[in-house]
């Protein structure tokens, strides 16, 4: 169980860092493709972490109900991925773009 947790954490961290890099690239160079790639990376990170948390929580609290496990893992995946994206989007917006730096 600990090995699975470490593997999930490593995979989530890897996709999260790549998503942050893509969001930074999208902000600095006004690249729409990088913004979409960053969004995808955050959703993948959220899916990895959300499925792990959702399935573990559902199997612990309601054993034997697979429909509840599927629904809880899906909802937690979507929620975590969107939270990753919007949190980093707010942080990245604080960084001035190239045009903003030239105007100062």
JSON list of N, CA, C and O in Angstrom, two decimals, residues 55-104:
[
{"chain": "A", "resi": 55, "resn": "UNK", "atom": "N", "xyz": [-11.37, 5.89, -4.71]},
{"chain": "A", "resi": 55, "resn": "UNK", "atom": "CA", "xyz": [-11.57, 4.44, -4.59]},
{"chain": "A", "resi": 55, "resn": "UNK", "atom": "C", "xyz": [-11.22, 3.96, -3.18]},
{"chain": "A", "resi": 55, "resn": "UNK", "atom": "O", "xyz": [-11.91, 3.13, -2.61]},
{"chain": "A", "resi": 56, "resn": "UNK", "atom": "N", "xyz": [-10.14, 4.49, -2.62]},
{"chain": "A", "resi": 56, "resn": "UNK", "atom": "CA", "xyz": [-9.77, 4.11, -1.25]},
{"chain": "A", "resi": 56, "resn": "UNK", "atom": "C", "xyz": [-10.85, 4.53, -0.26]},
{"chain": "A", "resi": 56, "resn": "UNK", "atom": "O", "xyz": [-11.26, 3.75, 0.61]},
{"chain": "A", "resi": 57, "resn": "UNK", "atom": "N", "xyz": [-11.34, 5.75, -0.39]},
{"chain": "A", "resi": 57, "resn": "UNK", "atom": "CA", "xyz": [-12.38, 6.24, 0.54]},
{"chain": "A", "resi": 57, "resn": "UNK", "atom": "C", "xyz": [-13.69, 5.45, 0.37]},
{"chain": "A", "resi": 57, "resn": "UNK", "atom": "O", "xyz": [-14.33, 5.09, 1.35]},
{"chain": "A", "resi": 58, "resn": "UNK", "atom": "N", "xyz": [-14.07, 5.18, -0.87]},
{"chain": "A", "resi": 58, "resn": "UNK", "atom": "CA", "xyz": [-15.32, 4.46, -1.09]},
{"chain": "A", "resi": 58, "resn": "UNK", "atom": "C", "xyz": [-15.23, 3.01, -0.62]},
{"chain": "A", "resi": 58, "resn": "UNK", "atom": "O", "xyz": [-16.19, 2.47, -0.07]},
{"chain": "A", "resi": 59, "resn": "UNK", "atom": "N", "xyz": [-14.09, 2.37, -0.82]},
{"chain": "A", "resi": 59, "resn": "UNK", "atom": "CA", "xyz": [-13.96, 0.99, -0.36]},
{"chain": "A", "resi": 59, "resn": "UNK", "atom": "C", "xyz": [-13.87, 0.90, 1.16]},
{"chain": "A", "resi": 59, "resn": "UNK", "atom": "O", "xyz": [-14.22, -0.12, 1.74]},
{"chain": "A", "resi": 60, "resn": "UNK", "atom": "N", "xyz": [-13.42, 1.97, 1.80]},
{"chain": "A", "resi": 60, "resn": "UNK", "atom": "CA", "xyz": [-13.34, 1.98, 3.26]},
{"chain": "A", "resi": 60, "resn": "UNK", "atom": "C", "xyz": [-14.70, 2.26, 3.89]},
{"chain": "A", "resi": 60, "resn": "UNK", "atom": "O", "xyz": [-15.11, 1.58, 4.83]},
{"chain": "A", "resi": 61, "resn": "UNK", "atom": "N", "xyz": [-15.40, 3.26, 3.37]},
{"chain": "A", "resi": 61, "resn": "UNK", "atom": "CA", "xyz": [-16.66, 3.66, 3.99]},
{"chain": "A", "resi": 61, "resn": "UNK", "atom": "C", "xyz": [-17.87, 2.85, 3.50]},
{"chain": "A", "resi": 61, "resn": "UNK", "atom": "O", "xyz": [-18.81, 2.63, 4.26]},
{"chain": "A", "resi": 62, "resn": "UNK", "atom": "N", "xyz": [-17.88, 2.44, 2.26]},
{"chain": "A", "resi": 62, "resn": "UNK", "atom": "CA", "xyz": [-18.99, 1.65, 1.73]},
{"chain": "A", "resi": 62, "resn": "UNK", "atom": "C", "xyz": [-18.45, 0.45, 0.96]},
{"chain": "A", "resi": 62, "resn": "UNK", "atom": "O", "xyz": [-18.41, 0.46, -0.27]},
{"chain": "A", "resi": 63, "resn": "UNK", "atom": "N", "xyz": [-18.03, -0.59, 1.65]},
{"chain": "A", "resi": 63, "resn": "UNK", "atom": "CA", "xyz": [-17.49, -1.75, 0.93]},
{"chain": "A", "resi": 63, "resn": "UNK", "atom": "C", "xyz": [-18.59, -2.49, 0.17]},
{"chain": "A", "resi": 63, "resn": "UNK", "atom": "O", "xyz": [-19.72, -2.60, 0.61]},
{"chain": "A", "resi": 64, "resn": "UNK", "atom": "N", "xyz": [-18.26, -2.92, -1.02]},
{"chain": "A", "resi": 64, "resn": "UNK", "atom": "CA", "xyz": [-19.18, -3.71, -1.82]},
{"chain": "A", "resi": 64, "resn": "UNK", "atom": "C", "xyz": [-20.06, -2.90, -2.75]},
{"chain": "A", "resi": 64, "resn": "UNK", "atom": "O", "xyz": [-20.80, -3.46, -3.54]},
{"chain": "A", "resi": 65, "resn": "UNK", "atom": "N", "xyz": [-20.01, -1.60, -2.71]},
{"chain": "A", "resi": 65, "resn": "UNK", "atom": "CA", "xyz": [-20.81, -0.78, -3.60]},
{"chain": "A", "resi": 65, "resn": "UNK", "atom": "C", "xyz": [-19.91, -0.17, -4.67]},
{"chain": "A", "resi": 65, "resn": "UNK", "atom": "O", "xyz": [-19.33, 0.90, -4.50]},
{"chain": "A", "resi": 66, "resn": "UNK", "atom": "N", "xyz": [-19.82, -0.85, -5.80]},
{"chain": "A", "resi": 66, "resn": "UNK", "atom": "CA", "xyz": [-18.90, -0.41, -6.85]},
{"chain": "A", "resi": 66, "resn": "UNK", "atom": "C", "xyz": [-19.40, 0.85, -7.55]},
{"chain": "A", "resi": 66, "resn": "UNK", "atom": "O", "xyz": [-18.58, 1.66, -7.99]},
{"chain": "A", "resi": 67, "resn": "UNK", "atom": "N", "xyz": [-20.70, 1.01, -7.67]},
{"chain": "A", "resi": 67, "resn": "UNK", "atom": "CA", "xyz": [-21.22, 2.21, -8.33]},
{"chain": "A", "resi": 67, "resn": "UNK", "atom": "C", "xyz": [-20.84, 3.47, -7.53]},
{"chain": "A", "resi": 67, "resn": "UNK", "atom": "O", "xyz": [-20.46, 4.49, -8.11]},
{"chain": "A", "resi": 68, "resn": "UNK", "atom": "N", "xyz": [-20.93, 3.39, -6.23]},
{"chain": "A", "resi": 68, "resn": "UNK", "atom": "CA", "xyz": [-20.54, 4.52, -5.38]},
{"chain": "A", "resi": 68, "resn": "UNK", "atom": "C", "xyz": [-19.04, 4.80, -5.50]},
{"chain": "A", "resi": 68, "resn": "UNK", "atom": "O", "xyz": [-18.62, 5.96, -5.51]},
{"chain": "A", "resi": 69, "resn": "UNK", "atom": "N", "xyz": [-18.24, 3.74, -5.60]},
{"chain": "A", "resi": 69, "resn": "UNK", "atom": "CA", "xyz": [-16.79, 3.92, -5.76]},
{"chain": "A", "resi": 69, "resn": "UNK", "atom": "C", "xyz": [-16.47, 4.60, -7.09]},
{"chain": "A", "resi": 69, "resn": "UNK", "atom": "O", "xyz": [-15.61, 5.48, -7.15]},
{"chain": "A", "resi": 70, "resn": "UNK", "atom": "N", "xyz": [-17.17, 4.21, -8.14]},
{"chain": "A", "resi": 70, "resn": "UNK", "atom": "CA", "xyz": [-16.93, 4.80, -9.46]},
{"chain": "A", "resi": 70, "resn": "UNK", "atom": "C", "xyz": [-17.34, 6.28, -9.45]},
{"chain": "A", "resi": 70, "resn": "UNK", "atom": "O", "xyz": [-16.61, 7.14, -9.94]},
{"chain": "A", "resi": 71, "resn": "UNK", "atom": "N", "xyz": [-18.50, 6.56, -8.89]},
{"chain": "A", "resi": 71, "resn": "UNK", "atom": "CA", "xyz": [-18.99, 7.95, -8.86]},
{"chain": "A", "resi": 71, "resn": "UNK", "atom": "C", "xyz": [-18.10, 8.84, -7.99]},
{"chain": "A", "resi": 71, "resn": "UNK", "atom": "O", "xyz": [-17.78, 9.97, -8.37]},
{"chain": "A", "resi": 72, "resn": "UNK", "atom": "N", "xyz": [-17.69, 8.35, -6.84]},
{"chain": "A", "resi": 72, "resn": "UNK", "atom": "CA", "xyz": [-16.86, 9.17, -5.97]},
{"chain": "A", "resi": 72, "resn": "UNK", "atom": "C", "xyz": [-15.48, 9.41, -6.56]},
{"chain": "A", "resi": 72, "resn": "UNK", "atom": "O", "xyz": [-14.94, 10.51, -6.44]},
{"chain": "A", "resi": 73, "resn": "UNK", "atom": "N", "xyz": [-14.91, 8.41, -7.21]},
{"chain": "A", "resi": 73, "resn": "UNK", "atom": "CA", "xyz": [-13.60, 8.62, -7.82]},
{"chain": "A", "resi": 73, "resn": "UNK", "atom": "C", "xyz": [-13.68, 9.56, -9.01]},
{"chain": "A", "resi": 73, "resn": "UNK", "atom": "O", "xyz": [-12.79, 10.38, -9.22]},
{"chain": "A", "resi": 74, "resn": "UNK", "atom": "N", "xyz": [-14.76, 9.48, -9.78]},
{"chain": "A", "resi": 74, "resn": "UNK", "atom": "CA", "xyz": [-14.93, 10.39, -10.92]},
{"chain": "A", "resi": 74, "resn": "UNK", "atom": "C", "xyz": [-15.10, 11.82, -10.46]},
{"chain": "A", "resi": 74, "resn": "UNK", "atom": "O", "xyz": [-14.46, 12.75, -10.98]},
{"chain": "A", "resi": 75, "resn": "UNK", "atom": "N", "xyz": [-15.96, 12.03, -9.48]},
{"chain": "A", "resi": 75, "resn": "UNK", "atom": "CA", "xyz": [-16.18, 13.39, -8.97]},
{"chain": "A", "resi": 75, "resn": "UNK", "atom": "C", "xyz": [-14.93, 13.98, -8.32]},
{"chain": "A", "resi": 75, "resn": "UNK", "atom": "O", "xyz": [-14.61, 15.15, -8.52]},
{"chain": "A", "resi": 76, "resn": "UNK", "atom": "N", "xyz": [-14.23, 13.17, -7.55]},
{"chain": "A", "resi": 76, "resn": "UNK", "atom": "CA", "xyz": [-13.02, 13.69, -6.92]},
{"chain": "A", "resi": 76, "resn": "UNK", "atom": "C", "xyz": [-11.92, 13.96, -7.96]},
{"chain": "A", "resi": 76, "resn": "UNK", "atom": "O", "xyz": [-11.16, 14.91, -7.81]},
{"chain": "A", "resi": 77, "resn": "UNK", "atom": "N", "xyz": [-11.85, 13.16, -9.02]},
{"chain": "A", "resi": 77, "resn": "UNK", "atom": "CA", "xyz": [-10.87, 13.41, -10.08]},
{"chain": "A", "resi": 77, "resn": "UNK", "atom": "C", "xyz": [-11.13, 14.74, -10.78]},
{"chain": "A", "resi": 77, "resn": "UNK", "atom": "O", "xyz": [-10.21, 15.53, -11.00]},
{"chain": "A", "resi": 78, "resn": "UNK", "atom": "N", "xyz": [-12.38, 14.98, -11.13]},
{"chain": "A", "resi": 78, "resn": "UNK", "atom": "CA", "xyz": [-12.72, 16.23, -11.80]},
{"chain": "A", "resi": 78, "resn": "UNK", "atom": "C", "xyz": [-12.46, 17.42, -10.89]},
{"chain": "A", "resi": 78, "resn": "UNK", "atom": "O", "xyz": [-11.87, 18.42, -11.30]},
{"chain": "A", "resi": 79, "resn": "UNK", "atom": "N", "xyz": [-12.87, 17.30, -9.65]},
{"chain": "A", "resi": 79, "resn": "UNK", "atom": "CA", "xyz": [-12.71, 18.40, -8.70]},
{"chain": "A", "resi": 79, "resn": "UNK", "atom": "C", "xyz": [-11.23, 18.71, -8.45]},
{"chain": "A", "resi": 79, "resn": "UNK", "atom": "O", "xyz": [-10.82, 19.88, -8.48]},
{"chain": "A", "resi": 80, "resn": "UNK", "atom": "N", "xyz": [-10.43, 17.71, -8.23]},
{"chain": "A", "resi": 80, "resn": "UNK", "atom": "CA", "xyz": [-9.00, 17.93, -7.96]},
{"chain": "A", "resi": 80, "resn": "UNK", "atom": "C", "xyz": [-8.29, 18.50, -9.18]},
{"chain": "A", "resi": 80, "resn": "UNK", "atom": "O", "xyz": [-7.48, 19.43, -9.07]},
{"chain": "A", "resi": 81, "resn": "UNK", "atom": "N", "xyz": [-8.59, 17.99, -10.37]},
{"chain": "A", "resi": 81, "resn": "UNK", "atom": "CA", "xyz": [-7.97, 18.51, -11.60]},
{"chain": "A", "resi": 81, "resn": "UNK", "atom": "C", "xyz": [-8.31, 19.97, -11.84]},
{"chain": "A", "resi": 81, "resn": "UNK", "atom": "O", "xyz": [-7.46, 20.79, -12.18]},
{"chain": "A", "resi": 82, "resn": "UNK", "atom": "N", "xyz": [-9.58, 20.33, -11.64]},
{"chain": "A", "resi": 82, "resn": "UNK", "atom": "CA", "xyz": [-10.00, 21.72, -11.82]},
{"chain": "A", "resi": 82, "resn": "UNK", "atom": "C", "xyz": [-9.39, 22.63, -10.75]},
{"chain": "A", "resi": 82, "resn": "UNK", "atom": "O", "xyz": [-9.01, 23.77, -11.04]},
{"chain": "A", "resi": 83, "resn": "UNK", "atom": "N", "xyz": [-9.29, 22.14, -9.53]},
{"chain": "A", "resi": 83, "resn": "UNK", "atom": "CA", "xyz": [-8.66, 22.93, -8.48]},
{"chain": "A", "resi": 83, "resn": "UNK", "atom": "C", "xyz": [-7.19, 23.18, -8.77]},
{"chain": "A", "resi": 83, "resn": "UNK", "atom": "O", "xyz": [-6.69, 24.29, -8.55]},
{"chain": "A", "resi": 84, "resn": "UNK", "atom": "N", "xyz": [-6.49, 22.17, -9.26]},
{"chain": "A", "resi": 84, "resn": "UNK", "atom": "CA", "xyz": [-5.09, 22.34, -9.65]},
{"chain": "A", "resi": 84, "resn": "UNK", "atom": "C", "xyz": [-4.97, 23.44, -10.71]},
{"chain": "A", "resi": 84, "resn": "UNK", "atom": "O", "xyz": [-4.12, 24.32, -10.63]},
{"chain": "A", "resi": 85, "resn": "UNK", "atom": "N", "xyz": [-5.83, 23.37, -11.73]},
{"chain": "A", "resi": 85, "resn": "UNK", "atom": "CA", "xyz": [-5.75, 24.31, -12.84]},
{"chain": "A", "resi": 85, "resn": "UNK", "atom": "C", "xyz": [-6.04, 25.74, -12.39]},
{"chain": "A", "resi": 85, "resn": "UNK", "atom": "O", "xyz": [-5.28, 26.66, -12.68]},
{"chain": "A", "resi": 86, "resn": "UNK", "atom": "N", "xyz": [-7.13, 25.94, -11.68]},
{"chain": "A", "resi": 86, "resn": "UNK", "atom": "CA", "xyz": [-7.52, 27.30, -11.30]},
{"chain": "A", "resi": 86, "resn": "UNK", "atom": "C", "xyz": [-6.57, 27.90, -10.26]},
{"chain": "A", "resi": 86, "resn": "UNK", "atom": "O", "xyz": [-6.30, 29.10, -10.29]},
{"chain": "A", "resi": 87, "resn": "UNK", "atom": "N", "xyz": [-6.06, 27.09, -9.36]},
{"chain": "A", "resi": 87, "resn": "UNK", "atom": "CA", "xyz": [-5.08, 27.59, -8.38]},
{"chain": "A", "resi": 87, "resn": "UNK", "atom": "C", "xyz": [-3.81, 28.06, -9.09]},
{"chain": "A", "resi": 87, "resn": "UNK", "atom": "O", "xyz": [-3.30, 29.14, -8.80]},
{"chain": "A", "resi": 88, "resn": "UNK", "atom": "N", "xyz": [-3.31, 27.26, -10.02]},
{"chain": "A", "resi": 88, "resn": "UNK", "atom": "CA", "xyz": [-2.08, 27.65, -10.71]},
{"chain": "A", "resi": 88, "resn": "UNK", "atom": "C", "xyz": [-2.32, 28.78, -11.69]},
{"chain": "A", "resi": 88, "resn": "UNK", "atom": "O", "xyz": [-1.42, 29.59, -11.93]},
{"chain": "A", "resi": 89, "resn": "UNK", "atom": "N", "xyz": [-3.49, 28.85, -12.26]},
{"chain": "A", "resi": 89, "resn": "UNK", "atom": "CA", "xyz": [-3.79, 29.96, -13.16]},
{"chain": "A", "resi": 89, "resn": "UNK", "atom": "C", "xyz": [-3.76, 31.28, -12.39]},
{"chain": "A", "resi": 89, "resn": "UNK", "atom": "O", "xyz": [-3.26, 32.29, -12.88]},
{"chain": "A", "resi": 90, "resn": "UNK", "atom": "N", "xyz": [-4.28, 31.27, -11.17]},
{"chain": "A", "resi": 90, "resn": "UNK", "atom": "CA", "xyz": [-4.26, 32.46, -10.33]},
{"chain": "A", "resi": 90, "resn": "UNK", "atom": "C", "xyz": [-2.81, 32.83, -9.96]},
{"chain": "A", "resi": 90, "resn": "UNK", "atom": "O", "xyz": [-2.45, 34.01, -9.97]},
{"chain": "A", "resi": 91, "resn": "UNK", "atom": "N", "xyz": [-1.99, 31.84, -9.67]},
{"chain": "A", "resi": 91, "resn": "UNK", "atom": "CA", "xyz": [-0.59, 32.12, -9.33]},
{"chain": "A", "resi": 91, "resn": "UNK", "atom": "C", "xyz": [0.21, 32.61, -10.54]},
{"chain": "A", "resi": 91, "resn": "UNK", "atom": "O", "xyz": [1.03, 33.53, -10.42]},
{"chain": "A", "resi": 92, "resn": "UNK", "atom": "N", "xyz": [-0.03, 32.02, -11.70]},
{"chain": "A", "resi": 92, "resn": "UNK", "atom": "CA", "xyz": [0.71, 32.38, -12.90]},
{"chain": "A", "resi": 92, "resn": "UNK", "atom": "C", "xyz": [0.34, 33.79, -13.37]},
{"chain": "A", "resi": 92, "resn": "UNK", "atom": "O", "xyz": [1.17, 34.50, -13.92]},
{"chain": "A", "resi": 93, "resn": "UNK", "atom": "N", "xyz": [-0.88, 34.22, -13.14]},
{"chain": "A", "resi": 93, "resn": "UNK", "atom": "CA", "xyz": [-1.30, 35.57, -13.56]},
{"chain": "A", "resi": 93, "resn": "UNK", "atom": "C", "xyz": [-0.53, 36.67, -12.82]},
{"chain": "A", "resi": 93, "resn": "UNK", "atom": "O", "xyz": [-0.50, 37.80, -13.28]},
{"chain": "A", "resi": 94, "resn": "UNK", "atom": "N", "xyz": [0.06, 36.37, -11.70]},
{"chain": "A", "resi": 94, "resn": "UNK", "atom": "CA", "xyz": [0.86, 37.36, -10.98]},
{"chain": "A", "resi": 94, "resn": "UNK", "atom": "C", "xyz": [2.17, 37.67, -11.70]},
{"chain": "A", "resi": 94, "resn": "UNK", "atom": "O", "xyz": [2.77, 38.71, -11.47]},
{"chain": "A", "resi": 95, "resn": "UNK", "atom": "N", "xyz": [2.62, 36.76, -12.55]},
{"chain": "A", "resi": 95, "resn": "UNK", "atom": "CA", "xyz": [3.88, 36.95, -13.28]},
{"chain": "A", "resi": 95, "resn": "UNK", "atom": "C", "xyz": [3.61, 37.86, -14.47]},
{"chain": "A", "resi": 95, "resn": "UNK", "atom": "O", "xyz": [2.72, 37.58, -15.27]},
{"chain": "A", "resi": 96, "resn": "UNK", "atom": "N", "xyz": [4.36, 38.95, -14.61]},
{"chain": "A", "resi": 96, "resn": "UNK", "atom": "CA", "xyz": [4.11, 39.85, -15.75]},
{"chain": "A", "resi": 96, "resn": "UNK", "atom": "C", "xyz": [4.57, 39.24, -17.07]},
{"chain": "A", "resi": 96, "resn": "UNK", "atom": "O", "xyz": [5.56, 38.50, -17.13]},
{"chain": "A", "resi": 97, "resn": "UNK", "atom": "N", "xyz": [3.83, 39.54, -18.13]},
{"chain": "A", "resi": 97, "resn": "UNK", "atom": "CA", "xyz": [4.20, 39.05, -19.45]},
{"chain": "A", "resi": 97, "resn": "UNK", "atom": "C", "xyz": [5.31, 39.92, -20.02]},
{"chain": "A", "resi": 97, "resn": "UNK", "atom": "O", "xyz": [5.73, 40.92, -19.44]},
{"chain": "A", "resi": 98, "resn": "UNK", "atom": "N", "xyz": [5.76, 39.57, -21.23]},
{"chain": "A", "resi": 98, "resn": "UNK", "atom": "CA", "xyz": [6.83, 40.31, -21.88]},
{"chain": "A", "resi": 98, "resn": "UNK", "atom": "C", "xyz": [6.36, 41.73, -22.20]},
{"chain": "A", "resi": 98, "resn": "UNK", "atom": "O", "xyz": [7.08, 42.71, -22.01]},
{"chain": "A", "resi": 99, "resn": "UNK", "atom": "N", "xyz": [5.12, 41.86, -22.68]},
{"chain": "A", "resi": 99, "resn": "UNK", "atom": "CA", "xyz": [4.57, 43.19, -23.00]},
{"chain": "A", "resi": 99, "resn": "UNK", "atom": "C", "xyz": [4.42, 44.06, -21.75]},
{"chain": "A", "resi": 99, "resn": "UNK", "atom": "O", "xyz": [4.66, 45.25, -21.80]},
{"chain": "A", "resi": 100, "resn": "UNK", "atom": "N", "xyz": [4.01, 43.46, -20.66]},
{"chain": "A", "resi": 100, "resn": "UNK", "atom": "CA", "xyz": [3.87, 44.22, -19.41]},
{"chain": "A", "resi": 100, "resn": "UNK", "atom": "C", "xyz": [5.22, 44.70, -18.91]},
{"chain": "A", "resi": 100, "resn": "UNK", "atom": "O", "xyz": [5.32, 45.77, -18.31]},
{"chain": "A", "resi": 101, "resn": "UNK", "atom": "N", "xyz": [6.25, 43.91, -19.11]},
{"chain": "A", "resi": 101, "resn": "UNK", "atom": "CA", "xyz": [7.59, 44.32, -18.68]},
{"chain": "A", "resi": 101, "resn": "UNK", "atom": "C", "xyz": [8.14, 45.45, -19.54]},
{"chain": "A", "resi": 101, "resn": "UNK", "atom": "O", "xyz": [8.85, 46.32, -19.06]},
{"chain": "A", "resi": 102, "resn": "UNK", "atom": "N", "xyz": [7.82, 45.43, -20.84]},
{"chain": "A", "resi": 102, "resn": "UNK", "atom": "CA", "xyz": [8.30, 46.49, -21.72]},
{"chain": "A", "resi": 102, "resn": "UNK", "atom": "C", "xyz": [7.61, 47.80, -21.46]},
{"chain": "A", "resi": 102, "resn": "UNK", "atom": "O", "xyz": [8.18, 48.86, -21.65]},
{"chain": "A", "resi": 103, "resn": "UNK", "atom": "N", "xyz": [6.35, 47.77, -21.02]},
{"chain": "A", "resi": 103, "resn": "UNK", "atom": "CA", "xyz": [5.60, 48.99, -20.78]},
{"chain": "A", "resi": 103, "resn": "UNK", "atom": "C", "xyz": [6.01, 49.70, -19.50]},
{"chain": "A", "resi": 103, "resn": "UNK", "atom": "O", "xyz": [5.71, 50.87, -19.32]},
{"chain": "A", "resi": 104, "resn": "UNK", "atom": "N", "xyz": [6.64, 49.00, -18.59]},
{"chain": "A", "resi": 104, "resn": "UNK", "atom": "CA", "xyz": [7.02, 49.63, -17.33]},
{"chain": "A", "resi": 104, "resn": "UNK", "atom": "C", "xyz": [8.21, 50.50, -17.40]},
{"chain": "A", "resi": 104, "resn": "UNK", "atom": "O", "xyz": [8.95, 50.77, -18.10]}
]
